[in-house]
CSV table of C-alpha atoms in Angstrom, one decimal:
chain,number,residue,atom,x,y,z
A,1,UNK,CA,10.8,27.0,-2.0
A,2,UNK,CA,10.9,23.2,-1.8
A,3,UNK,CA,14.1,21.7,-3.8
A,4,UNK,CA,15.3,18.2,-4.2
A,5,UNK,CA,18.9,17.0,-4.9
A,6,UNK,CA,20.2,14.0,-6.3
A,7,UNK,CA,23.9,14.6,-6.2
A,8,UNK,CA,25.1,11.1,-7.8
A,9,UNK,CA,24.7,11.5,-11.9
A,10,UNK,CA,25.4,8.3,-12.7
A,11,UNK,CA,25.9,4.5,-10.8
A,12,UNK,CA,27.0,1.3,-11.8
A,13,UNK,CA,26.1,-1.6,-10.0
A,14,UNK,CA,26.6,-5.6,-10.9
A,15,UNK,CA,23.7,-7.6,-11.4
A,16,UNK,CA,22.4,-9.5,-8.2
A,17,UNK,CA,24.2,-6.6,-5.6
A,18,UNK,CA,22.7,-4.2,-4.2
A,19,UNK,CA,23.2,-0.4,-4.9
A,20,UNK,CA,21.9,2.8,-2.9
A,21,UNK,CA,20.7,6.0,-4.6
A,22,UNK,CA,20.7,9.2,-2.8
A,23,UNK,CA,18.4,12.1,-2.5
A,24,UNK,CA,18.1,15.2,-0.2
A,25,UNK,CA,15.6,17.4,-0.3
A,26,UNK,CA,14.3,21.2,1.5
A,27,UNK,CA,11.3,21.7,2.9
A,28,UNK,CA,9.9,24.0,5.7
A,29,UNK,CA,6.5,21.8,6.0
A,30,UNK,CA,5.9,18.8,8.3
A,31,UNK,CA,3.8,17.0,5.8
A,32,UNK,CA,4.9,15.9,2.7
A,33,UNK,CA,5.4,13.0,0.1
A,34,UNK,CA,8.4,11.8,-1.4
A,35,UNK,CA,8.4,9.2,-4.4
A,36,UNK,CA,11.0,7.4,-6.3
A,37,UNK,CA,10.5,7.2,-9.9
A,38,UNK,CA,11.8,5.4,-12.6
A,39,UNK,CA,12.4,6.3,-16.3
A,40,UNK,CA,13.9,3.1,-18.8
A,41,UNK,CA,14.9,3.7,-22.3
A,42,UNK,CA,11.1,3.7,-23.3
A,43,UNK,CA,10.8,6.8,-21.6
A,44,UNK,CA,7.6,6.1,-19.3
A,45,UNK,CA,7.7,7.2,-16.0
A,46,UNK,CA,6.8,5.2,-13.6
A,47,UNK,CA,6.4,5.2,-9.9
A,48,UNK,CA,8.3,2.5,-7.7
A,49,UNK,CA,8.0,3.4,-4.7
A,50,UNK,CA,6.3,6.1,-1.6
A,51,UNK,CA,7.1,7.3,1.0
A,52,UNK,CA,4.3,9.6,3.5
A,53,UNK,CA,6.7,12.2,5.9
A,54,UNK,CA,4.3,11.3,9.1
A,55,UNK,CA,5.3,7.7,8.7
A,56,UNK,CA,8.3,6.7,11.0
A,57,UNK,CA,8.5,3.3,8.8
A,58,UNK,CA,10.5,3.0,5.9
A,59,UNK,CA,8.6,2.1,2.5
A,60,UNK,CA,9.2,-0.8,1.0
A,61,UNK,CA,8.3,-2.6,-2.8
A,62,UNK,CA,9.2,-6.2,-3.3
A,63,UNK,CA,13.1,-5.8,-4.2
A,64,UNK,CA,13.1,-2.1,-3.7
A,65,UNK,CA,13.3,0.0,-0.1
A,66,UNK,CA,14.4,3.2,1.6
A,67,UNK,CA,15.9,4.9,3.6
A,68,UNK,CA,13.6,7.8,5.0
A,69,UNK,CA,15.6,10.6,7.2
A,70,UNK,CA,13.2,13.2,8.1
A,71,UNK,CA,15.6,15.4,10.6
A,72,UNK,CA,18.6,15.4,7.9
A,73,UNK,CA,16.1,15.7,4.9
A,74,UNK,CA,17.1,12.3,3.4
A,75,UNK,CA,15.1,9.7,1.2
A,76,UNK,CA,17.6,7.2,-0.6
A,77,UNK,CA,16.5,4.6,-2.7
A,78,UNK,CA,18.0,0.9,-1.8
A,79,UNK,CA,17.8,-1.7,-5.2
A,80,UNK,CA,18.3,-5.5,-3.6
A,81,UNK,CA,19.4,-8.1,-5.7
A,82,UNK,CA,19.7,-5.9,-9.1
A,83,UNK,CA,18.8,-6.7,-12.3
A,84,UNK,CA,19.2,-6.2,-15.6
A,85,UNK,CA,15.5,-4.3,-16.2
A,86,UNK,CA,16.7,-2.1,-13.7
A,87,UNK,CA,19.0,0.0,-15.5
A,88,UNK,CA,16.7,3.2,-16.1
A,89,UNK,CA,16.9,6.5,-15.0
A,90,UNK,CA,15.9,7.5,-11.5
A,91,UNK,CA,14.2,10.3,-10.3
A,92,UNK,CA,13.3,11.1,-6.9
A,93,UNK,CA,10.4,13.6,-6.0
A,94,UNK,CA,8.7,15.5,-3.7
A,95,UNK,CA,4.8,16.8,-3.2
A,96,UNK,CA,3.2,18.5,-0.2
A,97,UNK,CA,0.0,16.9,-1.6
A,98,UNK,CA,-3.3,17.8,-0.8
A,99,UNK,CA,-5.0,19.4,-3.7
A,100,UNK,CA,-2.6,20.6,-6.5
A,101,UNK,CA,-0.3,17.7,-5.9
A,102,UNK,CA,2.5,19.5,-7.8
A,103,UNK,CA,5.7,17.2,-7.2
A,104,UNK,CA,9.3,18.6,-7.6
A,105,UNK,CA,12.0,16.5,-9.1
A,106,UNK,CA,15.4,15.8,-8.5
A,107,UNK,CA,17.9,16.0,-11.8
A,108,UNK,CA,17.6,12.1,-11.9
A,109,UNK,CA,20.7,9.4,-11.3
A,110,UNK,CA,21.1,7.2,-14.2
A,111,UNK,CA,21.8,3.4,-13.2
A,112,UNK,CA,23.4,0.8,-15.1
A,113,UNK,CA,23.4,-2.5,-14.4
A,114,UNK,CA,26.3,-4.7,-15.5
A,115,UNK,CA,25.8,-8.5,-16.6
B,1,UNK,CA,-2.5,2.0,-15.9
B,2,UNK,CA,-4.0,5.5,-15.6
B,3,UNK,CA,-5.3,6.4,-19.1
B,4,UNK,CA,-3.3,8.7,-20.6
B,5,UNK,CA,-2.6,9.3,-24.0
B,6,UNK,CA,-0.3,12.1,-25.5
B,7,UNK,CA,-0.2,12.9,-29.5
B,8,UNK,CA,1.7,13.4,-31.4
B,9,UNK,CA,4.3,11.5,-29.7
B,10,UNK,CA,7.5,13.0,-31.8
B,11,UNK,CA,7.3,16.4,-34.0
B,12,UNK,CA,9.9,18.3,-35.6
B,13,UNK,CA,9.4,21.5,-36.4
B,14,UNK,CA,10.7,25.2,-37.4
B,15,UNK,CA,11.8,28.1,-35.2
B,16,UNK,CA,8.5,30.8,-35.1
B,17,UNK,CA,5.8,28.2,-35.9
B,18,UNK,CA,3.2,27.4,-33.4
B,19,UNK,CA,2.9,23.9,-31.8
B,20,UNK,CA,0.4,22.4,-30.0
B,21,UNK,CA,0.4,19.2,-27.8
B,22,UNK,CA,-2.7,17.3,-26.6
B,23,UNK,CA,-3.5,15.3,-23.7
B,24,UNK,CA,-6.5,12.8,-23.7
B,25,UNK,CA,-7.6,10.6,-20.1
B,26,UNK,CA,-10.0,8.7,-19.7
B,27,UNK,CA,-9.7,8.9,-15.5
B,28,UNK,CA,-11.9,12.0,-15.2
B,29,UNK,CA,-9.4,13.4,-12.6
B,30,UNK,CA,-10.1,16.6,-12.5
B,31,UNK,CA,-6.3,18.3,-11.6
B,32,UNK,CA,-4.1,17.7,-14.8
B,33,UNK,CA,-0.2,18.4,-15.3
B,34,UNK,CA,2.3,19.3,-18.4
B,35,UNK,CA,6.0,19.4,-17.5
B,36,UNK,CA,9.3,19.2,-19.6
B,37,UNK,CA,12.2,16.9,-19.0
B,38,UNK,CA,15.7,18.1,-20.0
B,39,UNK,CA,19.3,16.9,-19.2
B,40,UNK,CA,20.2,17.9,-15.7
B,41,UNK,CA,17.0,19.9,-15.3
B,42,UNK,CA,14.9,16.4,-14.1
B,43,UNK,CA,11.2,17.4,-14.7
B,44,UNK,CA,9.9,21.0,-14.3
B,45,UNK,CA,6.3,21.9,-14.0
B,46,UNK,CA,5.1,24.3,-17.0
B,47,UNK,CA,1.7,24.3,-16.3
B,48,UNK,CA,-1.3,23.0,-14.4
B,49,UNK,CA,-5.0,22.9,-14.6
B,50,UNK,CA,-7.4,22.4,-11.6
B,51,UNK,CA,-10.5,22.4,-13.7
B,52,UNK,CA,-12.4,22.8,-16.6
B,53,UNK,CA,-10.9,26.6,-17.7
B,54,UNK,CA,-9.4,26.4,-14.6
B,55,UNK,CA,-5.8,26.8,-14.7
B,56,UNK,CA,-2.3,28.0,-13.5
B,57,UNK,CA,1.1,28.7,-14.2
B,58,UNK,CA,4.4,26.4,-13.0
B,59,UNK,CA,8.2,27.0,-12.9
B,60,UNK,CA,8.8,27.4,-16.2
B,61,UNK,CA,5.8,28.7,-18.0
B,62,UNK,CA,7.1,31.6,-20.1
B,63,UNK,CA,6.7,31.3,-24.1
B,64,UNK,CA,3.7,28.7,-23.3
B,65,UNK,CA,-0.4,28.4,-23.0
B,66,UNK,CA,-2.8,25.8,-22.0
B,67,UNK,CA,-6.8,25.7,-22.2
B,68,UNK,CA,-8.9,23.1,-21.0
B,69,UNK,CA,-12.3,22.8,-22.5
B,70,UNK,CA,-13.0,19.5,-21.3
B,71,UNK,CA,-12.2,17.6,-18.8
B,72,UNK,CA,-10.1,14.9,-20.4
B,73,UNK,CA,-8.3,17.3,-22.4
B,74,UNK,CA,-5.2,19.6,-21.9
B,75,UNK,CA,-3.6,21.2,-24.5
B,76,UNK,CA,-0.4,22.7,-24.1
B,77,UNK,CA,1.0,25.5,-27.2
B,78,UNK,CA,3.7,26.7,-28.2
B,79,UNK,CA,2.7,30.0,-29.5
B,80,UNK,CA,6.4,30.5,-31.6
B,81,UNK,CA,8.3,27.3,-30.9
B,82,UNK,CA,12.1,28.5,-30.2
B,83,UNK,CA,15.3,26.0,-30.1
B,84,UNK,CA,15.0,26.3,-26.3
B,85,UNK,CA,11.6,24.9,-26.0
B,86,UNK,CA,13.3,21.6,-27.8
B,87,UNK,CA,12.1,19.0,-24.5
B,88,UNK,CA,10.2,16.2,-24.3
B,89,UNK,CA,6.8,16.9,-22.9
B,90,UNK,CA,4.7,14.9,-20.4
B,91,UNK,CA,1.6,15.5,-19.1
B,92,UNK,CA,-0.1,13.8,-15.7
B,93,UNK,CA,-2.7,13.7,-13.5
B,94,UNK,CA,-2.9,12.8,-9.9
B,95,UNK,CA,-4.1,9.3,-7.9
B,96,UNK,CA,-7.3,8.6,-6.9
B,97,UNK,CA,-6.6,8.5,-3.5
B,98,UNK,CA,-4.9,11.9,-3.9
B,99,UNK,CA,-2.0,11.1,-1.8
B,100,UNK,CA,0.9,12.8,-3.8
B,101,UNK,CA,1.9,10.8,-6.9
B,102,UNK,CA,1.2,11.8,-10.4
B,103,UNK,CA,0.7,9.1,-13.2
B,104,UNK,CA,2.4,10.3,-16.7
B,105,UNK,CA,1.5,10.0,-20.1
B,106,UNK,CA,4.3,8.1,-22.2
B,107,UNK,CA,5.8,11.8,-23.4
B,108,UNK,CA,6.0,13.9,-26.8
B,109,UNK,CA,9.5,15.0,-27.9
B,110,UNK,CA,9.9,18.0,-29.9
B,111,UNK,CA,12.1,19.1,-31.8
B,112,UNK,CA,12.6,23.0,-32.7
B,113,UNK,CA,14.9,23.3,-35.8
């Protein structure tokens, strides 16, 4: 069965820096998705960013990149230049896609950002 | 924004009494999601439905039931709510270009007294 870790509870990071959140995940397909979300104190979930497993390149959204690792089964998340609406709760996510499109979640990493 | 609405959006309620959540969109799409978010848990999928009447059980489906009469709706119930089914509650439904991600209704916390 597919699982995905996210072994760092909690980060700080200062405004305008740049922080890195981690995620490993298991898998014995070749073809997958993986997905950052993000979850602020209104509770919406919302996608940031998407990465497909047979793309070598790694994803990237305005402010937000990552890092894709496909031998050692890693997919962090890198925030540039952080910000204040950043502070949320992060999920990252897997989905083998296709039909169902049933994604697994990590246990989320809760950011705060510090003025 | 994928149109999805959930109600009610917050409900308290008693241990043994039956609870129902709805899901309304407005995208058509014809796969549709509920999962539960809980502290160190992330989100887990309860349930899934791949079509009108068409549905199928996730990670965590004991204790709960959905039906899907229509296409743009998904109910999820609680048949006899217990304290551990005390979650907040999303439902989703996939992309149009079906390539992975889900879209999520704003949620429904519930709270089992």
């Amino acid at each position: 069965a597919q699982t995905v870790t996210q072994s760092q509870p909690e980060m700080s990071v200062q405004e305008a820096e740049t922080v890195t959140l981690s995620c490993t995940y298991d898998t014995s397909e070749s073809d997958y998705y993986l997905f950052w979300y993000k979850q602020p104190p209104s509770r919406q979930m919302i996608l940031v960013i998407r990465q497909e497993a047979y793309k070598q390149q790694n994803a990237t959204e305005n402010r937000f990149s990552v890092n894709f690792q496909k031998a050692a089964k890693s997919f962090s998340l890198k925030i540039s230049d952080s910000q204040l609406g950043d502070a949320a709760m992060y999920f990252c996510a897997y989905s083998t896609g296709g039909a169902t499109n049933k994604l697994i979640f990590g246990t989320g990493t809760l950011l705060a950002v510090q003025p | 924004d994928a149109g999805i609405t959930q109600s009610p959006r917050h409900k308290v309620t008693e241990t043994g009494t039956p609870v129902t959540l709805r899901c309304h969109q407005t995208e058509n799409h014809r796969y549709m999601y509920w999962y539960r978010q809980d502290p160190g848990h992330g989100l887990r999928l309860i349930h899934y439905s791949y079509g009108v009447k068409d549905t199928d059980k996730g990670e965590v489906s004991d204790g709960y039931s959905v039906s899907r009469s229509k296409t743009e709706d998904f109910l999820l119930t609680l048949e006899s709510a217990t304290s551990s089914q005390t979650s907040v509650y999303f439902c989703a439904i996939g992309g149009r270009t079906n390539t992975g991600e889900l879209f999520f209704g704003e949620g429904s916390r519930l709270t089992v007294l």
